[in-house]
mmCIF file of C-alpha atoms in Angstrom:
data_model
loop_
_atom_site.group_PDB
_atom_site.id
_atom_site.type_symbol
_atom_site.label_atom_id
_atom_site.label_comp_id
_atom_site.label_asym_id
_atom_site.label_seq_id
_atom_site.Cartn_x
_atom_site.Cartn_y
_atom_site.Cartn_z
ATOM 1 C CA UNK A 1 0.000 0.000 0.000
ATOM 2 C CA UNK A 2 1.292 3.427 -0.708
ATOM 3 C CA UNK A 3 2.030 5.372 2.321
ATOM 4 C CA UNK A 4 0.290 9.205 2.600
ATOM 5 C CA UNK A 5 2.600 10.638 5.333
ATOM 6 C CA UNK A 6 5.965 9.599 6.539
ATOM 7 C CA UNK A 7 6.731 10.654 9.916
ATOM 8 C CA UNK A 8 7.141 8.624 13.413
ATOM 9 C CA UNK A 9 5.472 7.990 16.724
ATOM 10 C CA UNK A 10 6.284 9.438 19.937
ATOM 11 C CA UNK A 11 6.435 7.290 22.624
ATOM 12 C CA UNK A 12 7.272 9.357 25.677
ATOM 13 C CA UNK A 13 11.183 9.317 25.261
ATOM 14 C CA UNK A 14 10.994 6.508 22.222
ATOM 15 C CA UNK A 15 10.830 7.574 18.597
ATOM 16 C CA UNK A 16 9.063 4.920 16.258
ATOM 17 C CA UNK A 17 9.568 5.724 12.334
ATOM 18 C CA UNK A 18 6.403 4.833 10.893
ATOM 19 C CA UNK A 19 4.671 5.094 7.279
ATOM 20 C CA UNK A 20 1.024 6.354 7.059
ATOM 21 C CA UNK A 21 -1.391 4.255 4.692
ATOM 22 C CA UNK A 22 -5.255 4.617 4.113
ATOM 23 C CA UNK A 23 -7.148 1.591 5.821
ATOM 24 C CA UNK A 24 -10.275 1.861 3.972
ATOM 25 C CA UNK A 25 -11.309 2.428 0.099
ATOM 26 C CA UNK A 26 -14.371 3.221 -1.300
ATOM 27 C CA UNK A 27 -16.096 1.056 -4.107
ATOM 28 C CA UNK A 28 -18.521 3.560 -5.156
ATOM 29 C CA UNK A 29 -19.617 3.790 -8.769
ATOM 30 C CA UNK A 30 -18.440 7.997 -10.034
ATOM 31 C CA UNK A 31 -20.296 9.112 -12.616
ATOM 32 C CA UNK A 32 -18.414 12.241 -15.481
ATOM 33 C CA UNK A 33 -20.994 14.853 -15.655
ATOM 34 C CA UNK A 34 -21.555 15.219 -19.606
ATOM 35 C CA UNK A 35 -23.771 16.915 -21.822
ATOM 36 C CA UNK A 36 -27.079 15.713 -22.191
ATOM 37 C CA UNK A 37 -27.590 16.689 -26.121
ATOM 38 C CA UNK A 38 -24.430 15.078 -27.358
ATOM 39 C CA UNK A 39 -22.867 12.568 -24.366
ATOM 40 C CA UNK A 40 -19.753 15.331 -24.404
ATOM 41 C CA UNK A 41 -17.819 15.739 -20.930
ATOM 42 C CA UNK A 42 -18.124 18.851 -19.481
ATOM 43 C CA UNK A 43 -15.212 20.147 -17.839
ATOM 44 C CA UNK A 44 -14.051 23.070 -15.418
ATOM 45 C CA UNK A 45 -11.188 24.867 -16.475
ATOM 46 C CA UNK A 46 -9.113 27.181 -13.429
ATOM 47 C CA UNK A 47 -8.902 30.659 -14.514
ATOM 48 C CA UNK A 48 -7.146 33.441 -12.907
ATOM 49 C CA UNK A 49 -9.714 36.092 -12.545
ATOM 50 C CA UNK A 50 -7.048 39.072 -13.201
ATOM 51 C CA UNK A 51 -5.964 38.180 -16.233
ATOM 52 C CA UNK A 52 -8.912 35.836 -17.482
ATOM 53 C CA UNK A 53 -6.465 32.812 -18.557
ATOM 54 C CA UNK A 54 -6.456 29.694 -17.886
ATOM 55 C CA UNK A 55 -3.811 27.857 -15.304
ATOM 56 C CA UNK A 56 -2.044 24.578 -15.015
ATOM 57 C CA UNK A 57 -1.923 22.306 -11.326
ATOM 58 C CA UNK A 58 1.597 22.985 -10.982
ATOM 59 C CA UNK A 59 0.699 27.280 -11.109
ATOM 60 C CA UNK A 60 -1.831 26.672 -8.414
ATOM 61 C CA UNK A 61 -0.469 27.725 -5.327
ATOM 62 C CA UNK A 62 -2.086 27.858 -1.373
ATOM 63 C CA UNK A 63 -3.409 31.510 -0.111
ATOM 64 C CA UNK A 64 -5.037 32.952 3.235
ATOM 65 C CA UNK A 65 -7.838 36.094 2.264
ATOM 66 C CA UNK A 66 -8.080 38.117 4.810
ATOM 67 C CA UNK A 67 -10.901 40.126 6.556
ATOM 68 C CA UNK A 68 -10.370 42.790 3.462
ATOM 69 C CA UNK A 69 -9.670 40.507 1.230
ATOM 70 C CA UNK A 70 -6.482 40.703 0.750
ATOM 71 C CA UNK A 71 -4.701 37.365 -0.173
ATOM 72 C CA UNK A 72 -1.846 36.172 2.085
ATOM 73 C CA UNK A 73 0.205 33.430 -0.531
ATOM 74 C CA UNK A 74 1.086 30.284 2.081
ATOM 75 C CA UNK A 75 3.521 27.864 0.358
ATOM 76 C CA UNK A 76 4.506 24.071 1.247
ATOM 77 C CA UNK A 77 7.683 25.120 2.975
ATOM 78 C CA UNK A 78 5.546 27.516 4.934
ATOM 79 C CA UNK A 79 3.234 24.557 6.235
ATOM 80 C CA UNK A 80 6.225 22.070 6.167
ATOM 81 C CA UNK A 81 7.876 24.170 8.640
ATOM 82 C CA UNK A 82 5.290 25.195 11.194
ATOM 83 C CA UNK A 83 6.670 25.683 14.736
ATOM 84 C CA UNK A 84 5.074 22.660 16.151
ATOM 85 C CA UNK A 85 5.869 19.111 17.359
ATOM 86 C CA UNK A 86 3.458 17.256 15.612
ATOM 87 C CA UNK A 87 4.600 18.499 12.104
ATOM 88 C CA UNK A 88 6.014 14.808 11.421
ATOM 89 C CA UNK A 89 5.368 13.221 14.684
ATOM 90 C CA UNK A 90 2.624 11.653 15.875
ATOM 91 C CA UNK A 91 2.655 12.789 19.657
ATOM 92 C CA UNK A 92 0.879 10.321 22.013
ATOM 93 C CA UNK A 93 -0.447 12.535 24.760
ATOM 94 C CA UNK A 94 -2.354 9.772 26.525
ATOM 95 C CA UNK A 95 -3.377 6.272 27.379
ATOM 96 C CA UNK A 96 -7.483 6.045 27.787
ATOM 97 C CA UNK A 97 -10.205 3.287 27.909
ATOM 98 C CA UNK A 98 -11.076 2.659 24.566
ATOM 99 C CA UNK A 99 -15.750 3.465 25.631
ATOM 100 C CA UNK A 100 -14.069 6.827 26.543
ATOM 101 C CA UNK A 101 -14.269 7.828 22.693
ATOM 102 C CA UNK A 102 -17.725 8.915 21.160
ATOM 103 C CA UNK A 103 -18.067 7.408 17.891
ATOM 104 C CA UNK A 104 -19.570 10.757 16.724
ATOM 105 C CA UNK A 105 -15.477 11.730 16.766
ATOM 106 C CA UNK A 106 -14.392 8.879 14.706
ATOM 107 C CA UNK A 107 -13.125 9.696 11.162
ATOM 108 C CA UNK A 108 -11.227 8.360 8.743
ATOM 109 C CA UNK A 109 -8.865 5.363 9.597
ATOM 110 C CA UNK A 110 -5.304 4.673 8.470
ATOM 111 C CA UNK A 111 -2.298 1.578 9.580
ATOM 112 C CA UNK A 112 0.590 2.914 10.462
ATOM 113 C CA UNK A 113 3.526 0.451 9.246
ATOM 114 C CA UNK A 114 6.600 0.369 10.911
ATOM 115 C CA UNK A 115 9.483 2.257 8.355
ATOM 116 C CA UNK A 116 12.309 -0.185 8.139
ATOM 117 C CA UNK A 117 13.569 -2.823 10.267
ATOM 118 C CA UNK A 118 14.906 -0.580 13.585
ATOM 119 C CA UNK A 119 11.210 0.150 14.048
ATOM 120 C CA UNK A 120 10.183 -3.090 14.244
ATOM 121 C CA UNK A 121 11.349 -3.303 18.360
ATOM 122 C CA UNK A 122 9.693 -0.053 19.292
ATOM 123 C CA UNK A 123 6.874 -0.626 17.066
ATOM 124 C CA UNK A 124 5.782 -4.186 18.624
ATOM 125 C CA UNK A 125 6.707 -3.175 22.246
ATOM 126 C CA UNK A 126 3.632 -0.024 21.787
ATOM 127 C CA UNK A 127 1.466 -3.011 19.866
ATOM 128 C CA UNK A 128 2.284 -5.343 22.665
ATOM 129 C CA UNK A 129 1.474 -2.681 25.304
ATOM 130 C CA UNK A 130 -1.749 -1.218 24.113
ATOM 131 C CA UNK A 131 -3.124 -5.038 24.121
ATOM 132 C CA UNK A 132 -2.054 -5.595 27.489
ATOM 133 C CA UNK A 133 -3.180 -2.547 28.915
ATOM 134 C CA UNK A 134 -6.832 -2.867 27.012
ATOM 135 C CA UNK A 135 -6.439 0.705 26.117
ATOM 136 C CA UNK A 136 -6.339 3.627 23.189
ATOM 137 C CA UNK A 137 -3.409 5.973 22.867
ATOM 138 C CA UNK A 138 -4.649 9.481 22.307
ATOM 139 C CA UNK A 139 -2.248 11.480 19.753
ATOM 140 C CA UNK A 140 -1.910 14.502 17.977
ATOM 141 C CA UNK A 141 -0.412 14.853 14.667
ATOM 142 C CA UNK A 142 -0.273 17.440 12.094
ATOM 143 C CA UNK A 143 -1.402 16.173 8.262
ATOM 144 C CA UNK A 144 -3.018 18.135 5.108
ATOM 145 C CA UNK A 145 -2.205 21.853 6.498
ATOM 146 C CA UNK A 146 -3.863 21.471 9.826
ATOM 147 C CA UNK A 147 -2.850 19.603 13.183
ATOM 148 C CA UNK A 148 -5.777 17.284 13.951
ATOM 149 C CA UNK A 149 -6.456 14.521 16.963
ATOM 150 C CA UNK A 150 -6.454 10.715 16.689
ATOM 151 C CA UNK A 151 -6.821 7.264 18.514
ATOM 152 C CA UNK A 152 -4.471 4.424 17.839
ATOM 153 C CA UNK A 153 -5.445 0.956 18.475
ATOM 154 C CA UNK A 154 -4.646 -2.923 17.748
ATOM 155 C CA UNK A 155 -6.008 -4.120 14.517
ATOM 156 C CA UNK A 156 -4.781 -7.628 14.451
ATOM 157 C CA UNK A 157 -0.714 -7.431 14.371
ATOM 158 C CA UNK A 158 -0.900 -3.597 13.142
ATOM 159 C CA UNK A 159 -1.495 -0.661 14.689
ATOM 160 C CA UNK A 160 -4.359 1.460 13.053
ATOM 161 C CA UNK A 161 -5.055 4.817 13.508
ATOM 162 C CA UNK A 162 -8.654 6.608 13.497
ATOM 163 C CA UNK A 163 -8.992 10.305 12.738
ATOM 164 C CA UNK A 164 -10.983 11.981 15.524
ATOM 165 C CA UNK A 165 -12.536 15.219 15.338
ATOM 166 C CA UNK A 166 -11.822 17.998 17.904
ATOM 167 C CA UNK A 167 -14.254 17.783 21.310
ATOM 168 C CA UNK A 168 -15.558 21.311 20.423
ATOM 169 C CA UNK A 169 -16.311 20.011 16.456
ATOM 170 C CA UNK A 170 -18.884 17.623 17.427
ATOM 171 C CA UNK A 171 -22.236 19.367 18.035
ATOM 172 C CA UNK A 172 -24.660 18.965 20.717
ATOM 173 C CA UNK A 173 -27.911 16.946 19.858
ATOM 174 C CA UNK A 174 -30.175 19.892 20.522
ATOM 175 C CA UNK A 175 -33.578 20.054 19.132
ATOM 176 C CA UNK A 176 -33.525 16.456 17.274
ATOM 177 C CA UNK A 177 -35.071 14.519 19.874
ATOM 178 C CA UNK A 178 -39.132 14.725 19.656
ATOM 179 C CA UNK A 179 -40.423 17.717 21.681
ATOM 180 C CA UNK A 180 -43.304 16.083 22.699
ATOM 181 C CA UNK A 181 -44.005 14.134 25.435
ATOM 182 C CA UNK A 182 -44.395 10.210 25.164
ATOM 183 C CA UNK A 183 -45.056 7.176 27.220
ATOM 184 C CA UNK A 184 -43.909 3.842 26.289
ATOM 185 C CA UNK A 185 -45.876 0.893 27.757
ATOM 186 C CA UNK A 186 -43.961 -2.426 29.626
ATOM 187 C CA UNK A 187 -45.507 -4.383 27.043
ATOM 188 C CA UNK A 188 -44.381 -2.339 23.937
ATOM 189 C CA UNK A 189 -40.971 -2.633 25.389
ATOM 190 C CA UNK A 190 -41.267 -5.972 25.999
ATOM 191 C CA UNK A 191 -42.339 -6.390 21.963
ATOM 192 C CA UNK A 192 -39.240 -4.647 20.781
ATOM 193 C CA UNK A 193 -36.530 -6.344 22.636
ATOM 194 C CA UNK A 194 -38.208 -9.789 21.118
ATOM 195 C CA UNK A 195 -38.134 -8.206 18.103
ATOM 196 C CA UNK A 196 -34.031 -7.132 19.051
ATOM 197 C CA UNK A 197 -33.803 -10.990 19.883
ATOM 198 C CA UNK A 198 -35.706 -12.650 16.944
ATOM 199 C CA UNK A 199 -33.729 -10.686 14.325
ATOM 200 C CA UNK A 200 -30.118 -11.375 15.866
ATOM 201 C CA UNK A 201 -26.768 -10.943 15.688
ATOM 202 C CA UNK A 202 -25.457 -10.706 11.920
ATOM 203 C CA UNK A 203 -21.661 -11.147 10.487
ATOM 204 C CA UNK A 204 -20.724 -8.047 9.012
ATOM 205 C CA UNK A 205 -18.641 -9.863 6.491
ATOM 206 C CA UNK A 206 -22.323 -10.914 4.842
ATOM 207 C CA UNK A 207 -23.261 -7.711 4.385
ATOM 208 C CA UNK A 208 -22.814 -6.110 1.073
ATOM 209 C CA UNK A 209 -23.732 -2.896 -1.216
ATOM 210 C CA UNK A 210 -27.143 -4.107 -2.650
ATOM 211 C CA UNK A 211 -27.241 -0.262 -4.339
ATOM 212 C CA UNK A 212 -23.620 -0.798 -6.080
ATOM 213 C CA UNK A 213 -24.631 -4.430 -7.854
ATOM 214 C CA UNK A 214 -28.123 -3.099 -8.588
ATOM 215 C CA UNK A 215 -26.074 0.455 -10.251
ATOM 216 C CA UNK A 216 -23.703 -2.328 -12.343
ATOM 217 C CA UNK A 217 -26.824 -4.272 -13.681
ATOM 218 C CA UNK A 218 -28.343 -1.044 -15.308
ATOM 219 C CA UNK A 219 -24.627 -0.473 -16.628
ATOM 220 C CA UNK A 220 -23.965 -3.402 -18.066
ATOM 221 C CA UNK A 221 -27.573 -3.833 -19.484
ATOM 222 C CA UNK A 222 -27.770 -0.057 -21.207
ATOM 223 C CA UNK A 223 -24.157 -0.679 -22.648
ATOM 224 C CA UNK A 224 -25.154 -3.795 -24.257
ATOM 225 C CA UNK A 225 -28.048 -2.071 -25.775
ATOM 226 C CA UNK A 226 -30.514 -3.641 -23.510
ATOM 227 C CA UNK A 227 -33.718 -2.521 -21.380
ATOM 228 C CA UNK A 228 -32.314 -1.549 -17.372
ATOM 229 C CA UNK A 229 -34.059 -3.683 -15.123
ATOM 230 C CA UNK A 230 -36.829 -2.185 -13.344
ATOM 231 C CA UNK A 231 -37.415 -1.953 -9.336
ATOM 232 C CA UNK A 232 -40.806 -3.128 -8.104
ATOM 233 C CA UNK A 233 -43.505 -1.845 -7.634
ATOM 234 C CA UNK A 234 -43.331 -0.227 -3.755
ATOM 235 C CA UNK A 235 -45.879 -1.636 -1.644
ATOM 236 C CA UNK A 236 -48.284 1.306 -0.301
ATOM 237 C CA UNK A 237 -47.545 2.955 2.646
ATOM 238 C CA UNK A 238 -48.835 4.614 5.618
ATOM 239 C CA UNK A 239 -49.109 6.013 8.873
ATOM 240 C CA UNK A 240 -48.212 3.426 11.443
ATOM 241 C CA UNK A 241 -51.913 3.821 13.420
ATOM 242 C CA UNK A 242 -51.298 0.707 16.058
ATOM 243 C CA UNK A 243 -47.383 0.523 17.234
ATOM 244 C CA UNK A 244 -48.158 -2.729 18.844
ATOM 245 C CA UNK A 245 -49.540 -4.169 16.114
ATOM 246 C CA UNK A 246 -47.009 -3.250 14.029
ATOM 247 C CA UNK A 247 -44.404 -4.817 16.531
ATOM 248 C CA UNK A 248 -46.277 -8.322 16.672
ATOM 249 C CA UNK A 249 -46.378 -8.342 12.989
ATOM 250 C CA UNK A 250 -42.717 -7.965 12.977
ATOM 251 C CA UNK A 251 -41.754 -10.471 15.768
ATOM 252 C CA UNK A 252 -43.888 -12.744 13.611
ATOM 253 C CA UNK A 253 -42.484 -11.816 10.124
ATOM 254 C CA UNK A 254 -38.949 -11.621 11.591
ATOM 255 C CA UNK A 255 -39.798 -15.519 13.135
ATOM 256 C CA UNK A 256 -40.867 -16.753 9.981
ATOM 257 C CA UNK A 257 -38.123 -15.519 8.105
ATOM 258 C CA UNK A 258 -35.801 -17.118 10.498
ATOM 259 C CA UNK A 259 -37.782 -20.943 11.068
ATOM 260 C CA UNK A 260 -37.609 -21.092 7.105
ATOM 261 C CA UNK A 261 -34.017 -21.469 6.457
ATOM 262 C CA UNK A 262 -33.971 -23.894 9.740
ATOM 263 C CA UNK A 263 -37.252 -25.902 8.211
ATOM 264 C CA UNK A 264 -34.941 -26.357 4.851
ATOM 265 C CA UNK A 265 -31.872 -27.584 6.904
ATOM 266 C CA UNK A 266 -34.204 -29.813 8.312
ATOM 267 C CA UNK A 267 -35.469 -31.336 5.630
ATOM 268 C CA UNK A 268 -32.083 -32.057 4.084
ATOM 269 C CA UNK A 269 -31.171 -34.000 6.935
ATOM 270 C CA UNK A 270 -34.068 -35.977 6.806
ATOM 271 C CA UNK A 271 -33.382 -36.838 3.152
ATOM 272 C CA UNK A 272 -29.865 -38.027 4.341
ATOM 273 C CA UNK A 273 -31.083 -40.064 6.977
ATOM 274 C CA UNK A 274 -33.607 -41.688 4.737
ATOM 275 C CA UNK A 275 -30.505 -42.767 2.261
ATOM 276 C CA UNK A 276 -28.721 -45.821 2.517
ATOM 277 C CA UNK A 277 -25.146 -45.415 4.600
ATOM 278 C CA UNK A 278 -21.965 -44.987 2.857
ATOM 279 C CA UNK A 279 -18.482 -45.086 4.177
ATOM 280 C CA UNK A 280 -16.210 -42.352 3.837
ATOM 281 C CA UNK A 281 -15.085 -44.276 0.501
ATOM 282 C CA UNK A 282 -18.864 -44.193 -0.934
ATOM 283 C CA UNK A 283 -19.583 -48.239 -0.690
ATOM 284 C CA UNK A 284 -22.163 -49.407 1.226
ATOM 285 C CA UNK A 285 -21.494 -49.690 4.947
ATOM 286 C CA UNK A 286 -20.580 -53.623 5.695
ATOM 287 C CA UNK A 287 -23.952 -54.404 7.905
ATOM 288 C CA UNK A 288 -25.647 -53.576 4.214
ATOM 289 C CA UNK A 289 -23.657 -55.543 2.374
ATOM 290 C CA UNK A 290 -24.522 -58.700 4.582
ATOM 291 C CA UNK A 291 -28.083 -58.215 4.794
ATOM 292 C CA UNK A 292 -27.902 -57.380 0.314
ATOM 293 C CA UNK A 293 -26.042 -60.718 0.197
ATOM 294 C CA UNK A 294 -28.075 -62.848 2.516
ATOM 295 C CA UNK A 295 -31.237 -61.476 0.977
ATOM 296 C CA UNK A 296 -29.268 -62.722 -2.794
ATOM 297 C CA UNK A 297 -28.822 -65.982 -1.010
ATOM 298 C CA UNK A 298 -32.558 -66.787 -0.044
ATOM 299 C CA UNK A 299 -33.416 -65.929 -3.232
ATOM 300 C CA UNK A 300 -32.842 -69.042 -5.224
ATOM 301 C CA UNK A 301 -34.471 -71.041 -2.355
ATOM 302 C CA UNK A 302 -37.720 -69.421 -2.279
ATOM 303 C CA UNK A 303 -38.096 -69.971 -6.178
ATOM 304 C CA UNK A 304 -36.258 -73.400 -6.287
ATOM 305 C CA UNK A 305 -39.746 -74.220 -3.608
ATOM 306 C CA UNK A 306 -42.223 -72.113 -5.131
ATOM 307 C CA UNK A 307 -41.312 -73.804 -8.863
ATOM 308 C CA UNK A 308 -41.522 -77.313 -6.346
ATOM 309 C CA UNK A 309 -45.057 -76.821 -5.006
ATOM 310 C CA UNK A 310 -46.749 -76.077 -8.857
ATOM 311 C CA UNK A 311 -48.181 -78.959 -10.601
ATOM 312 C CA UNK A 312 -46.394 -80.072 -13.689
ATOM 313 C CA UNK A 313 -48.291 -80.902 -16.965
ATOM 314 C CA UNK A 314 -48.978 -84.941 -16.355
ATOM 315 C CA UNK A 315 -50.334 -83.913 -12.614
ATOM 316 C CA UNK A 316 -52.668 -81.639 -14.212
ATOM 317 C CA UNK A 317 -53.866 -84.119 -17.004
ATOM 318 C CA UNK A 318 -54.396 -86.736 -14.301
ATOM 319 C CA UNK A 319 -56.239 -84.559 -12.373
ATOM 320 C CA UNK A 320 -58.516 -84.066 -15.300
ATOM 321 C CA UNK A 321 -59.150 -87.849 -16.253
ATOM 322 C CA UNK A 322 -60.638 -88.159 -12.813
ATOM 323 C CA UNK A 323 -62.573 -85.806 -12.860
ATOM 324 C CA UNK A 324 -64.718 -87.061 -16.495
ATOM 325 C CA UNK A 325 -64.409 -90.263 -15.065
ATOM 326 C CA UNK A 326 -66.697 -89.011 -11.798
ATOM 327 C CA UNK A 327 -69.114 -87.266 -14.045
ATOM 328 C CA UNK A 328 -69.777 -90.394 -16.286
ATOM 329 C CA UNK A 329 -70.249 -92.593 -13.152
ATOM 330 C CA UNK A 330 -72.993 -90.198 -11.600
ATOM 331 C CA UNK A 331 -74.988 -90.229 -15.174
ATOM 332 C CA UNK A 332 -75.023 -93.966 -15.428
ATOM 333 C CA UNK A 333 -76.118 -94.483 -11.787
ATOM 334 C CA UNK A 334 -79.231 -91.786 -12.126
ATOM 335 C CA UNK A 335 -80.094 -93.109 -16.125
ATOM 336 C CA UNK A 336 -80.573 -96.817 -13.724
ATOM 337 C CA UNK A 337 -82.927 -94.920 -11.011
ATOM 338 C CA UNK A 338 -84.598 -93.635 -13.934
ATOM 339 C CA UNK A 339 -85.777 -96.978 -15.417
ATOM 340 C CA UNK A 340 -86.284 -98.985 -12.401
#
């Protein structure tokens, strides 16, 4: 990673040379703002208002205007140079419990890496140290013209750094909560933390930007010539009349929504349970294989007796011949009752 700011630590009396590099990066889709008629880029071109001409980056310089507005010109060496210790050091100033920062101060975040191999001692002896002590290390450092306020902490084996705004930056929550007065029943309470409970924890390594994949879809289908695919409809909406409705209709949905995936799991196991045994080698398990083979076994048996017990062709015949022969001794002896 390419470092931002090159500088070191100060660690009470110890010195640790350290390289700054961004911790985060941002996936967003940018759009080019372009002329609607004819898909041509507009552009902003710096002019110099005095002379009404048009200036390159490197002609661009840094200036203060003052109450009159007259413009005080402040150059890099001006800034690199400032009569303060945090212009490349970042000064710890204190060792704090990490629930003693508000999150409202939290910025951006940044590793600091340890510049070359004599900073690797110092380096893992503050790592080491902040883990032990289950604290933050307030600093102060000085980056992009102004000296600002941050927290270092363990991230895994790294140290990371998070930007924090100045105590007097972060404004007071006045006039954002609801002016009016409202009671909240036991029972409604008692609905929300089961809703709290049914929905659950959630790994934030699942979650990802739905708005980003949906943005790439209408990209890739409008430069392939195709129709964008179209959100749904949005169901109607309203005012929320009963609150505890509402929450029982969410414990339920959010209960549903979590039995279903469980009821599927479930099932597959079933399915498994119902299917014959393998080994790890995908045979049969050996207590099939005897009963398969003893079932092959009886097999030949069972017809050799059932082709045994049938009546073969001369049998049948026989059978017959006694039969006529019964008949035409019962018509002689009734043609002799007749007559007599």
């Amino acid at each position: 990673m390419r470092s931002i700011w090159n500088g070191a630590i100060s660690f009470g009396l110890v010195s640790i040379p350290i390289k700054l590099v961004n911790a985060t990066e941002s996936h967003a889709i940018s759009f080019r703002q372009i002329h609607t008629e004819d898909n041509g880029r507009i552009r902003y071109r710096k002019v110099c208002e005095l002379d009404d001409q048009e200036v390159g980056q490197g002609e661009i310089g840094k200036g203060y205007e003052d109450a009159d507005g007259t413009i005080i010109p402040i150059t890099d060496d001006d800034l690199s140079h400032l009569p303060i210790p945090t212009a490349r050091t970042i000064e710890i100033v204190a060792f704090v419990p990490a629930d003693r920062i508000d999150p409202l101060q939290m910025g951006a975040a940044y590793y600091l890496a340890a510049a070359g191999a004599p900073a690797a001692k110092p380096y893992t002896l503050l790592r080491e140290a902040l883990k032990r002590s289950n604290k933050v290390a307030i600093a102060k450092y000085a980056l992009r013209g102004r000296e600002r306020l941050g927290m270092l902490r363990v991230v895994g084996d790294a140290i990371a750094m998070h930007g924090l705004l100045w105590p007097d930056e972060v404004r007071a929550p006045e006039g954002v909560a609801p002016d009016a007065s409202v009671s909240i029943r036991d029972k409604e309470l008692d609905l929300a933390d089961a809703l709290m409970d049914t929905l659950g924890e959630v790994d934030l390594e699942d979650l990802h930007d739905e708005y980003r994949e949906a943005l790439e879809e209408v990209i890739a289908a409008k430069a392939s010539g195709e129709a964008p695919p179209q959100a749904p409809e949005p169901a109607a909406g309203g005012k929320v009349l009963d609150l505890m409705a509402a929450l029982e209709n969410s414990v339920r949905a959010a209960r549903e929504s979590r039995e279903a995936p469980a009821a599927a799991a479930a099932e597959v196991r079933s399915l498994q349970r119902r299917a014959a045994p393998k080994t790890t080698d995908g045979k049969k398990s050996t207590s099939t294989a005897k009963k398969t083979a003893a079932a092959k076994k009886a097999e030949p048996a069972r017809k050799s007796t059932a082709r045994t017990a049938k009546p073969t062709t001369g049998a049948k015949k026989a059978a017959a011949s006694k039969g006529t022969e019964k008949k035409t001794t019962a018509k002689k002896t009734a043609s002799r009752k007749r007559s007599a």
